[in-house]
Coordinates of C-alpha atoms and ligand atoms in Angstrom, one line a residue:
M1 CA 133.3 -106.0 21.2
A2 CA 136.3 -105.2 19.0
P3 CA 139.1 -103.6 21.0
F4 CA 139.5 -99.9 20.6
V5 CA 142.4 -99.1 18.3
P6 CA 143.6 -95.6 18.7
R7 CA 144.5 -93.8 15.5
T8 CA 145.5 -90.4 14.3
A9 CA 142.4 -88.3 14.5
D10 CA 141.2 -84.8 14.9
M11 CA 139.7 -85.0 18.4
R12 CA 137.3 -82.3 17.6
T13 CA 135.5 -84.8 15.4
L14 CA 135.0 -87.0 18.4
D15 CA 132.0 -86.7 20.7
S16 CA 132.9 -84.5 23.7
S17 CA 130.2 -85.3 26.1
P18 CA 130.6 -84.7 29.9
I19 CA 132.2 -87.4 31.9
S20 CA 129.7 -87.5 34.7
S21 CA 126.3 -88.7 33.7
D22 CA 124.4 -86.4 36.1
R23 CA 124.3 -83.5 33.7
P24 CA 121.4 -82.6 31.5
A25 CA 121.8 -84.1 28.1
G26 CA 123.2 -81.7 25.4
R27 CA 125.1 -79.4 27.8
R28 CA 128.8 -79.8 27.5
R29 CA 130.7 -79.2 30.7
T30 CA 134.5 -79.0 30.9
P31 CA 135.8 -81.4 33.5
R32 CA 137.6 -80.1 36.5
I33 CA 141.3 -80.5 36.3
G34 CA 143.8 -81.7 38.9
I35 CA 147.5 -81.3 38.7
G36 CA 149.9 -83.4 40.8
G37 CA 153.3 -81.8 40.9
L38 CA 153.7 -78.1 40.4
G39 CA 157.2 -77.8 39.1
Y40 CA 157.9 -76.3 35.7
V41 CA 155.6 -78.7 33.7
G42 CA 152.9 -78.9 36.3
L43 CA 152.6 -75.2 36.8
A44 CA 152.7 -74.5 33.1
T45 CA 149.9 -77.0 32.6
A46 CA 147.8 -75.6 35.4
L47 CA 148.3 -72.0 34.1
G48 CA 147.4 -73.1 30.6
F49 CA 144.1 -74.7 31.6
A50 CA 143.2 -72.0 34.1
E51 CA 143.8 -69.3 31.4
K52 CA 141.5 -71.1 29.1
G53 CA 138.8 -70.9 31.7
L54 CA 138.9 -74.4 33.2
T55 CA 138.8 -74.9 37.0
V56 CA 142.1 -76.3 38.2
T57 CA 143.3 -77.7 41.5
G58 CA 147.0 -78.2 42.0
Y59 CA 149.0 -80.1 44.6
D60 CA 152.8 -80.3 45.3
L61 CA 154.6 -82.1 48.0
V62 CA 156.7 -79.0 48.9
D63 CA 154.9 -76.9 51.5
R64 CA 156.8 -73.7 50.7
L65 CA 156.0 -74.0 47.0
R66 CA 152.3 -74.4 47.7
Q67 CA 152.4 -71.3 50.0
D68 CA 154.2 -69.2 47.4
L69 CA 151.9 -70.3 44.6
R70 CA 148.8 -69.7 46.7
S71 CA 149.9 -66.1 47.2
G72 CA 150.6 -65.8 43.5
R73 CA 154.4 -66.0 43.7
T74 CA 156.8 -68.2 41.8
N75 CA 160.6 -67.9 41.2
L76 CA 160.3 -69.3 37.7
A77 CA 162.2 -67.0 35.3
E78 CA 159.5 -67.2 32.6
P79 CA 158.1 -64.2 30.9
G80 CA 154.4 -63.5 31.9
V81 CA 154.2 -66.3 34.5
N82 CA 153.9 -64.2 37.6
G83 CA 151.1 -62.0 36.2
L84 CA 149.1 -64.9 34.9
L85 CA 149.5 -66.8 38.2
R86 CA 148.2 -63.9 40.3
R87 CA 145.3 -63.5 37.9
V88 CA 144.1 -67.1 37.8
V89 CA 144.6 -67.5 41.6
G90 CA 142.7 -64.3 42.2
L91 CA 139.9 -65.4 40.0
G92 CA 139.7 -68.7 41.8
R93 CA 140.4 -70.7 38.7
L94 CA 143.5 -72.1 40.1
Q95 CA 143.4 -73.4 43.7
I96 CA 146.4 -74.8 45.4
V97 CA 145.4 -77.6 47.8
D98 CA 147.3 -79.5 50.5
S99 CA 146.7 -83.1 49.7
W100 CA 146.3 -85.7 47.0
Q101 CA 142.9 -86.4 48.6
S102 CA 141.6 -82.9 47.6
I103 CA 142.8 -83.5 44.0
A104 CA 141.2 -86.9 43.9
D105 CA 137.9 -85.6 45.4
D106 CA 137.7 -82.4 43.3
S107 CA 139.1 -83.3 39.9
E108 CA 137.8 -85.5 37.2
V109 CA 140.9 -85.5 35.0
I110 CA 144.2 -85.6 37.0
F111 CA 147.5 -84.9 35.3
L112 CA 150.7 -86.4 36.9
C113 CA 153.5 -83.8 36.3
L114 CA 156.1 -85.4 38.5
P115 CA 159.8 -85.4 37.7
T116 CA 161.6 -88.3 36.1
P117 CA 165.3 -87.4 36.7
R118 CA 168.2 -89.2 35.0
R119 CA 169.9 -92.0 36.8
A120 CA 173.7 -92.6 36.5
N121 CA 173.2 -95.2 33.8
G122 CA 171.1 -92.9 31.7
S123 CA 167.7 -94.5 32.4
I124 CA 165.0 -92.5 34.2
D125 CA 164.3 -92.6 37.8
L126 CA 160.6 -93.4 38.2
R127 CA 160.5 -93.2 42.0
P128 CA 158.9 -89.7 42.2
I129 CA 156.1 -90.6 39.8
V130 CA 155.6 -94.0 41.3
R131 CA 155.2 -92.5 44.7
G132 CA 152.8 -89.9 43.3
A133 CA 150.7 -92.6 41.6
Q134 CA 150.6 -94.6 44.9
E135 CA 149.4 -91.6 46.9
L136 CA 146.9 -90.6 44.3
G137 CA 145.6 -94.2 44.1
K138 CA 145.1 -94.3 47.8
A139 CA 143.2 -91.1 47.7
L140 CA 141.0 -92.4 44.9
R141 CA 139.9 -95.4 47.0
S142 CA 137.0 -93.4 48.6
V143 CA 136.1 -91.6 45.3
R144 CA 132.9 -92.6 43.4
G145 CA 132.8 -91.6 39.8
Y146 CA 135.0 -92.0 36.8
R147 CA 138.5 -90.5 37.0
L148 CA 141.0 -90.2 34.2
V149 CA 144.7 -90.0 35.3
V150 CA 147.0 -88.5 32.6
V151 CA 150.7 -89.0 32.7
K152 CA 152.3 -85.7 31.5
S153 CA 155.8 -86.5 32.8
T154 CA 158.3 -87.7 30.2
V155 CA 158.4 -91.5 30.6
V156 CA 159.8 -94.1 28.3
P157 CA 157.2 -96.0 26.1
G158 CA 155.2 -98.5 28.1
T159 CA 155.5 -96.8 31.5
T160 CA 152.0 -95.5 31.6
E161 CA 150.5 -98.9 30.8
K162 CA 153.0 -101.2 32.4
T163 CA 153.9 -99.2 35.6
I164 CA 151.5 -96.4 36.3
R165 CA 148.2 -98.1 35.5
P166 CA 148.9 -101.2 37.7
I167 CA 150.0 -99.0 40.6
L168 CA 146.9 -96.8 40.4
E169 CA 144.6 -99.8 40.1
K170 CA 146.2 -101.6 43.0
S171 CA 146.3 -98.7 45.4
S172 CA 142.8 -97.4 44.5
G173 CA 141.1 -100.7 44.2
H174 CA 139.4 -99.5 41.0
D175 CA 139.6 -101.1 37.6
A176 CA 139.2 -99.7 34.1
R177 CA 135.4 -99.2 34.7
W178 CA 136.2 -96.3 37.1
L179 CA 139.7 -95.4 36.3
G180 CA 141.2 -94.4 32.9
V181 CA 144.9 -93.9 32.4
A182 CA 146.3 -91.9 29.5
A183 CA 149.6 -90.3 28.3
N184 CA 149.8 -86.7 27.1
P185 CA 153.4 -85.4 26.7
E186 CA 154.3 -81.7 26.8
F187 CA 156.6 -79.9 24.4
L188 CA 157.5 -76.8 26.4
A189 CA 160.8 -75.0 25.9
E190 CA 162.3 -72.8 28.6
G191 CA 161.8 -69.1 28.0
T192 CA 158.7 -69.7 25.9
M193 CA 156.6 -71.7 28.4
L194 CA 153.5 -69.7 28.3
R195 CA 153.4 -69.4 24.5
D196 CA 154.0 -73.1 24.2
V197 CA 151.3 -74.0 26.6
L198 CA 148.7 -71.6 25.4
R199 CA 149.4 -72.0 21.7
P200 CA 150.8 -75.5 21.3
E201 CA 151.8 -76.7 17.8
R202 CA 150.2 -80.0 18.5
I203 CA 148.3 -81.9 21.2
V204 CA 149.3 -85.6 21.5
V205 CA 147.3 -87.9 23.6
G206 CA 147.8 -91.6 24.2
V207 CA 144.7 -93.5 25.2
S208 CA 143.5 -97.1 25.5
A209 CA 139.8 -96.4 25.5
Q210 CA 137.7 -94.3 23.2
K211 CA 135.9 -92.8 26.3
D212 CA 139.3 -91.3 27.4
A213 CA 139.9 -89.8 24.0
R214 CA 136.5 -88.0 24.3
V215 CA 137.3 -86.8 27.8
L216 CA 140.6 -85.3 26.6
A217 CA 139.0 -83.8 23.5
N218 CA 136.7 -82.0 25.9
V219 CA 139.6 -80.9 28.2
Y220 CA 141.5 -79.4 25.2
R221 CA 138.6 -78.1 23.2
R222 CA 139.6 -74.5 23.8
F223 CA 143.1 -75.0 22.4
R224 CA 143.5 -74.6 18.6
A225 CA 146.1 -77.1 17.5
P226 CA 146.2 -80.3 15.5
R227 CA 145.5 -83.3 17.7
I228 CA 147.0 -86.7 17.4
V229 CA 145.4 -89.6 19.2
L230 CA 147.6 -92.7 19.7
S231 CA 148.1 -95.5 22.1
P232 CA 149.9 -94.5 25.4
R233 CA 153.1 -96.0 24.1
G234 CA 152.8 -94.1 20.9
A235 CA 152.3 -90.8 22.7
E236 CA 155.3 -91.5 25.0
L237 CA 157.4 -92.3 21.9
V238 CA 156.4 -89.0 20.2
K239 CA 158.0 -87.1 23.0
Y240 CA 161.3 -89.0 22.9
A241 CA 161.4 -89.0 19.1
S242 CA 160.8 -85.2 19.1
N243 CA 163.6 -84.4 21.5
A244 CA 166.0 -86.9 20.0
F245 CA 165.3 -85.5 16.5
L246 CA 165.9 -81.9 17.6
A247 CA 169.0 -82.9 19.5
S248 CA 170.3 -84.8 16.4
R249 CA 169.6 -81.7 14.2
V250 CA 171.7 -79.6 16.5
A251 CA 174.5 -82.2 16.7
F252 CA 174.4 -82.6 12.9
T253 CA 174.7 -78.8 12.4
N254 CA 177.6 -78.8 14.9
E255 CA 179.4 -81.4 12.8
I256 CA 178.8 -79.4 9.7
S257 CA 180.2 -76.3 11.6
R258 CA 183.5 -78.1 12.1
I259 CA 183.7 -78.9 8.4
A260 CA 182.7 -75.3 7.6
E261 CA 185.6 -74.0 9.7
R262 CA 188.1 -76.2 7.8
E263 CA 186.6 -75.2 4.4
G264 CA 186.8 -71.5 5.2
V265 CA 183.0 -71.0 5.0
D266 CA 180.4 -69.8 7.4
V267 CA 178.1 -72.5 8.7
D268 CA 175.2 -70.1 9.2
R269 CA 175.1 -69.3 5.5
V270 CA 175.4 -73.0 4.6
M271 CA 172.6 -74.1 7.0
R272 CA 170.4 -71.2 5.9
A273 CA 170.6 -72.5 2.4
V274 CA 170.0 -76.1 3.6
G275 CA 167.0 -75.1 5.7
L276 CA 165.3 -73.3 2.8
D277 CA 164.4 -76.8 1.6
S278 CA 160.9 -77.1 2.9
R279 CA 161.6 -80.8 3.6
I280 CA 164.2 -79.7 6.1
G281 CA 163.0 -76.4 7.6
R282 CA 165.1 -73.7 9.2
R283 CA 164.9 -74.2 12.9
Y284 CA 167.4 -76.0 15.2
L285 CA 170.1 -75.5 12.6
S286 CA 172.3 -73.1 14.6
A287 CA 175.7 -74.2 15.6
G288 CA 177.0 -73.7 19.1
P289 CA 179.2 -75.1 21.8
G290 CA 176.9 -78.2 22.1
F291 CA 173.3 -78.4 23.3
G292 CA 172.5 -78.3 27.0
G293 CA 169.4 -78.1 29.1
S294 CA 167.4 -80.5 31.2
C295 CA 165.9 -82.5 28.4
F296 CA 167.9 -83.3 25.3
E297 CA 170.7 -85.3 26.8
K298 CA 168.5 -86.9 29.4
D299 CA 165.9 -88.0 26.9
V300 CA 168.4 -89.2 24.3
R301 CA 170.2 -91.3 27.0
A302 CA 167.0 -92.7 28.3
L303 CA 165.8 -93.7 24.8
V304 CA 169.1 -95.3 24.0
Q305 CA 169.0 -97.3 27.2
E306 CA 165.5 -98.4 26.4
V307 CA 166.3 -99.4 22.9
E308 CA 169.4 -101.3 23.9
R309 CA 167.3 -103.2 26.4
M310 CA 165.4 -104.4 23.3
R311 CA 168.7 -105.5 21.8
L312 CA 168.3 -103.1 18.9
H313 CA 171.4 -101.1 18.1
P314 CA 170.3 -97.5 17.4
R315 CA 173.5 -96.2 15.8
I316 CA 172.1 -92.7 15.1
L317 CA 170.6 -92.2 18.6
E318 CA 173.8 -93.6 20.2
A319 CA 175.9 -91.0 18.3
I320 CA 174.1 -87.9 19.5
V321 CA 175.5 -87.4 23.0
P322 CA 179.1 -88.3 22.0
S323 CA 178.9 -86.0 19.0
N324 CA 177.7 -83.2 21.3
A325 CA 180.6 -83.8 23.7
D326 CA 183.0 -83.6 20.7
Q327 CA 181.5 -80.1 19.9
T328 CA 182.2 -78.9 23.4
R329 CA 185.8 -80.1 23.1
H330 CA 186.0 -78.3 19.8
A331 CA 184.9 -75.2 21.6
F332 CA 187.9 -75.7 23.9
D333 CA 190.2 -76.0 20.9
L334 CA 188.8 -72.8 19.5
I335 CA 189.4 -70.9 22.8
Q336 CA 192.9 -72.4 23.0
S337 CA 193.7 -71.3 19.4
A338 CA 192.7 -67.8 20.4
V339 CA 194.8 -67.5 23.5
G340 CA 197.6 -70.1 23.2
P341 CA 198.6 -72.0 26.3
L342 CA 196.2 -71.2 29.1
R343 CA 198.4 -71.2 32.1
G344 CA 198.5 -67.6 33.5
R345 CA 195.9 -66.4 31.0
T346 CA 192.6 -64.8 31.9
I347 CA 189.4 -65.9 30.2
A348 CA 186.1 -63.9 30.5
L349 CA 183.2 -66.3 30.1
L350 CA 180.0 -64.4 29.2
G351 CA 176.7 -66.4 29.6
L352 CA 176.4 -69.3 32.1
S353 CA 172.9 -70.6 31.4
F354 CA 172.4 -73.4 28.8
K355 CA 170.9 -70.8 26.4
A356 CA 170.0 -67.1 26.7
G357 CA 166.6 -66.2 28.2
T358 CA 166.7 -68.6 31.1
D359 CA 168.5 -68.9 34.5
D360 CA 168.7 -72.7 34.1
V361 CA 172.2 -74.0 34.1
R362 CA 171.5 -77.7 33.8
E363 CA 173.9 -79.3 31.3
S364 CA 175.1 -75.8 30.4
R365 CA 178.3 -75.9 28.3
A366 CA 179.7 -73.2 30.7
L367 CA 180.6 -75.8 33.3
P368 CA 182.8 -78.0 31.1
I369 CA 184.4 -74.9 29.7
V370 CA 185.2 -73.6 33.2
R371 CA 186.5 -77.0 34.4
W372 CA 188.7 -77.3 31.4
A373 CA 190.1 -73.8 31.6
V374 CA 190.9 -73.9 35.3
G375 CA 192.3 -77.4 34.9
K376 CA 194.8 -75.8 32.3
G377 CA 195.8 -73.1 34.8
A378 CA 193.7 -70.2 33.5
Q379 CA 192.0 -67.5 35.6
I380 CA 188.4 -67.3 34.7
R381 CA 186.0 -64.4 35.1
L382 CA 182.3 -65.2 34.8
H383 CA 179.2 -63.1 34.1
D384 CA 175.6 -63.9 33.5
P385 CA 172.6 -61.5 33.8
R386 CA 170.4 -64.1 35.5
A387 CA 172.0 -67.4 36.0
R388 CA 174.8 -66.5 38.4
A389 CA 173.4 -67.9 41.6
N390 CA 172.4 -71.2 39.9
F391 CA 175.8 -71.5 38.3
Q392 CA 177.6 -70.8 41.6
R393 CA 175.7 -73.7 43.2
L394 CA 176.4 -76.0 40.2
L395 CA 180.1 -75.2 40.3
G396 CA 180.2 -75.8 44.1
A397 CA 178.4 -79.1 43.7
S398 CA 180.7 -80.2 40.8
R399 CA 183.8 -80.0 43.1
A400 CA 185.9 -78.7 40.2
R401 CA 189.5 -78.3 41.1
G402 CA 191.0 -74.8 40.8
V403 CA 187.7 -73.0 41.7
N404 CA 189.8 -70.4 43.6
R405 CA 190.8 -69.1 40.1
V406 CA 187.1 -68.5 39.3
R407 CA 185.5 -65.1 39.9
F408 CA 181.9 -64.0 39.4
L409 CA 181.6 -60.4 38.3
P410 CA 178.5 -58.2 38.4
S411 CA 178.8 -56.7 35.0
P412 CA 180.2 -57.7 31.6
I413 CA 182.7 -54.8 31.6
E414 CA 184.1 -56.0 34.9
A415 CA 184.2 -59.6 33.6
V416 CA 186.3 -58.7 30.5
S417 CA 188.7 -56.3 32.4
G418 CA 192.2 -57.7 32.1
A419 CA 191.0 -60.7 30.0
D420 CA 193.1 -62.2 27.2
V421 CA 190.0 -63.5 25.6
A422 CA 186.2 -63.0 26.0
V423 CA 184.1 -66.1 25.3
I424 CA 180.4 -65.8 24.5
Q425 CA 178.7 -69.0 25.7
A426 CA 175.1 -67.8 25.8
A427 CA 173.8 -65.1 23.5
W428 CA 172.3 -62.7 26.0
P429 CA 171.3 -59.4 24.4
D430 CA 173.5 -57.6 27.0
Y431 CA 176.6 -58.9 25.2
L432 CA 175.7 -58.2 21.6
G433 CA 176.8 -54.6 21.3
F434 CA 180.3 -55.5 22.8
P435 CA 181.1 -51.8 23.2
R436 CA 184.5 -50.3 22.5
A437 CA 184.8 -49.5 26.2
W438 CA 184.8 -53.2 27.0
V439 CA 187.5 -53.9 24.4
R440 CA 189.7 -51.1 25.9
K441 CA 189.5 -52.9 29.3
M442 CA 190.8 -56.2 27.9
R443 CA 194.5 -57.2 27.9
R444 CA 194.0 -58.6 24.4
P445 CA 191.1 -57.6 22.2
V446 CA 190.0 -61.1 21.3
V447 CA 186.4 -62.5 21.4
V448 CA 185.5 -66.2 20.7
D449 CA 181.8 -66.1 19.8
L450 CA 180.6 -69.7 20.4
R451 CA 177.0 -68.7 19.3
R452 CA 177.9 -66.5 16.4
A453 CA 175.8 -63.9 18.1
L454 CA 177.8 -60.7 17.6
P455 CA 176.3 -58.7 14.6
P456 CA 178.5 -57.6 11.7
S457 CA 178.4 -54.0 13.0
V458 CA 180.6 -55.3 15.9
T459 CA 182.7 -57.9 14.2
S460 CA 183.7 -55.6 11.4
R461 CA 184.6 -52.7 13.7
G462 CA 188.3 -53.3 13.6
D463 CA 189.0 -52.8 17.3
L464 CA 188.6 -56.4 18.2
V465 CA 189.5 -59.8 16.7
C466 CA 186.4 -62.0 16.6
V467 CA 186.6 -65.8 16.1
R468 CA 183.2 -67.2 15.4
L469 CA 182.5 -70.9 16.0
G470 CA 181.6 -72.5 12.7
D471 CA 182.8 -69.6 10.6
G472 CA 185.9 -70.5 8.7
T473 CA 186.0 -66.9 7.3
S474 CA 186.6 -65.5 10.7
Q475 CA 189.7 -67.6 11.5
P476 CA 192.3 -65.8 9.4
A477 CA 191.9 -63.0 11.9
L478 CA 193.5 -65.2 14.4
R479 CA 196.6 -65.7 12.3
R480 CA 196.9 -62.0 11.9
L481 CA 196.8 -61.7 15.7
A482 CA 199.6 -64.3 16.0
Ligands
UDX1 C1 163.8 -78.6 24.7 C2 162.7 -78.8 23.6 O1 162.8 -77.7 22.6 C3 161.3 -78.8 24.2 O2 160.3 -79.1 23.2 C4 161.3 -80.0 25.2 O3 160.0 -80.0 25.8 C5 162.3 -79.7 26.3 O4 163.6 -79.6 25.6 P1 164.7 -76.6 26.1 O5 165.6 -77.5 26.8 O6 164.1 -75.5 26.8 O7 163.6 -77.3 25.2 O8 165.7 -75.9 25.0 P2 165.9 -75.6 23.5 O9 165.5 -74.2 23.2 O10 165.2 -76.7 22.6 O11 167.5 -75.8 23.3 C6 168.2 -76.9 23.8 C7 169.7 -76.7 23.6 O12 170.0 -76.8 22.2 C8 170.2 -75.4 24.1 O13 171.4 -75.6 24.7 C9 170.3 -74.5 22.8 O14 171.3 -73.5 22.9 C10 170.7 -75.6 21.8 N1 170.4 -75.3 20.4 C11 169.1 -75.2 20.0 C12 171.4 -75.1 19.5 O15 172.6 -75.2 19.9 N2 171.1 -74.8 18.2 C13 169.8 -74.7 17.8 O16 169.6 -74.4 16.6 C14 168.8 -74.9 18.7

């Protein structure tokens, strides 16, 4: 028989017959879903399927997390998640179980949603997913009937086939007749998790057997999105290529923003014109202090590591992270130009999360800004509507020197009181009015807007000097100040 060659296809055109053969012919039954790992991605996946009417069983190693989820509680700061969780748990569509065995027994399609954290050299740490695959494999030993294990975690190309499949086969004692292995990356962004999971822009699956493509077509048949069927390696590469491309767009825009400042023009207006070209598109063209978050830098580094291992020299990919670091240093320069020497100055830093709308502080540019400012002898006053506790922990763990000069304030007006400059690092709506009362509390009425988030009604008010990153037209204001 000719080997199955995956290709780009609309999975709806593929036969979506049930996986178990004990069903009456002609009736299409949606397979029962198992989710291993109920962190951000696992929970989103579980909620997405449960909301679409599938029966989902979820397991996570952490007892406390299981207990909370079972009673319909999560501390994820994502709009709509708590309500949906309570509903699907209440309806019995999502069941939280206490072992891999229950997942293996009850579910026909099992998604591995385990973390793949970054190691010091930039590569990914496969230990959590390897352990999960071993446990699941052991649990599958006693199971009769075909099971499809789907890797949803972000893993470098080849991992599903070269690492996960052999582990599953060895620990379960099953071969490809009883065990399918596939890749199916997610594209969730924080703050829009439910929208992204319920209305994905595309569904990408990587399979090595046509049967598995059919199973996944059936699993996703209630989702309306273009479907792309590739090999597991192809699907894994789609995830890395997507994140690296988005990160490179932001880094590129940031480089243009530095040019725009020198040229005395506004990067927003330039990039809006650039993005009107339908070949380019308008999104991910906003300049800022450098991208943050748990994915962009981690994924770009992992891809670079992987490609270098192949002795290819990916010049563009290699430039993304250093270019991003340059932009953060550029943000330092902008703050410095607004206040002069930092020793003895007070900086109010508004917004500590890596972007507005989340309490996540991973790779937030707020940390390098705080470290730099306290290192230069400044006092720093911090505010964030949601990320304060996470940032406090991050700062503690970073062992930054001079943290005695850092204060967390409960409101923006208290944060800006006595400040020589207010720096907007994340564009929370709370900051965008920047009322006159705040300006009156400041020692000097200067704002450095790293997100260009303040509207013209504020920046043109006349009671404050606003320096906008990437906006060369805003910088003469600084000279007037001097
Ligand atoms: C990202 C991807 O968007 C998502 O598809 C993937 O699954 C995970 O990584 P997320 O990390 O939630 O999602 O954040 P995103 O909204 O993409 O922003 C990443 C960083 O880039 C943020 O720091 C954001 O402020 C910055 N950014 C984004 C810009 O500076 N300019 C832009 O135009 C867009």
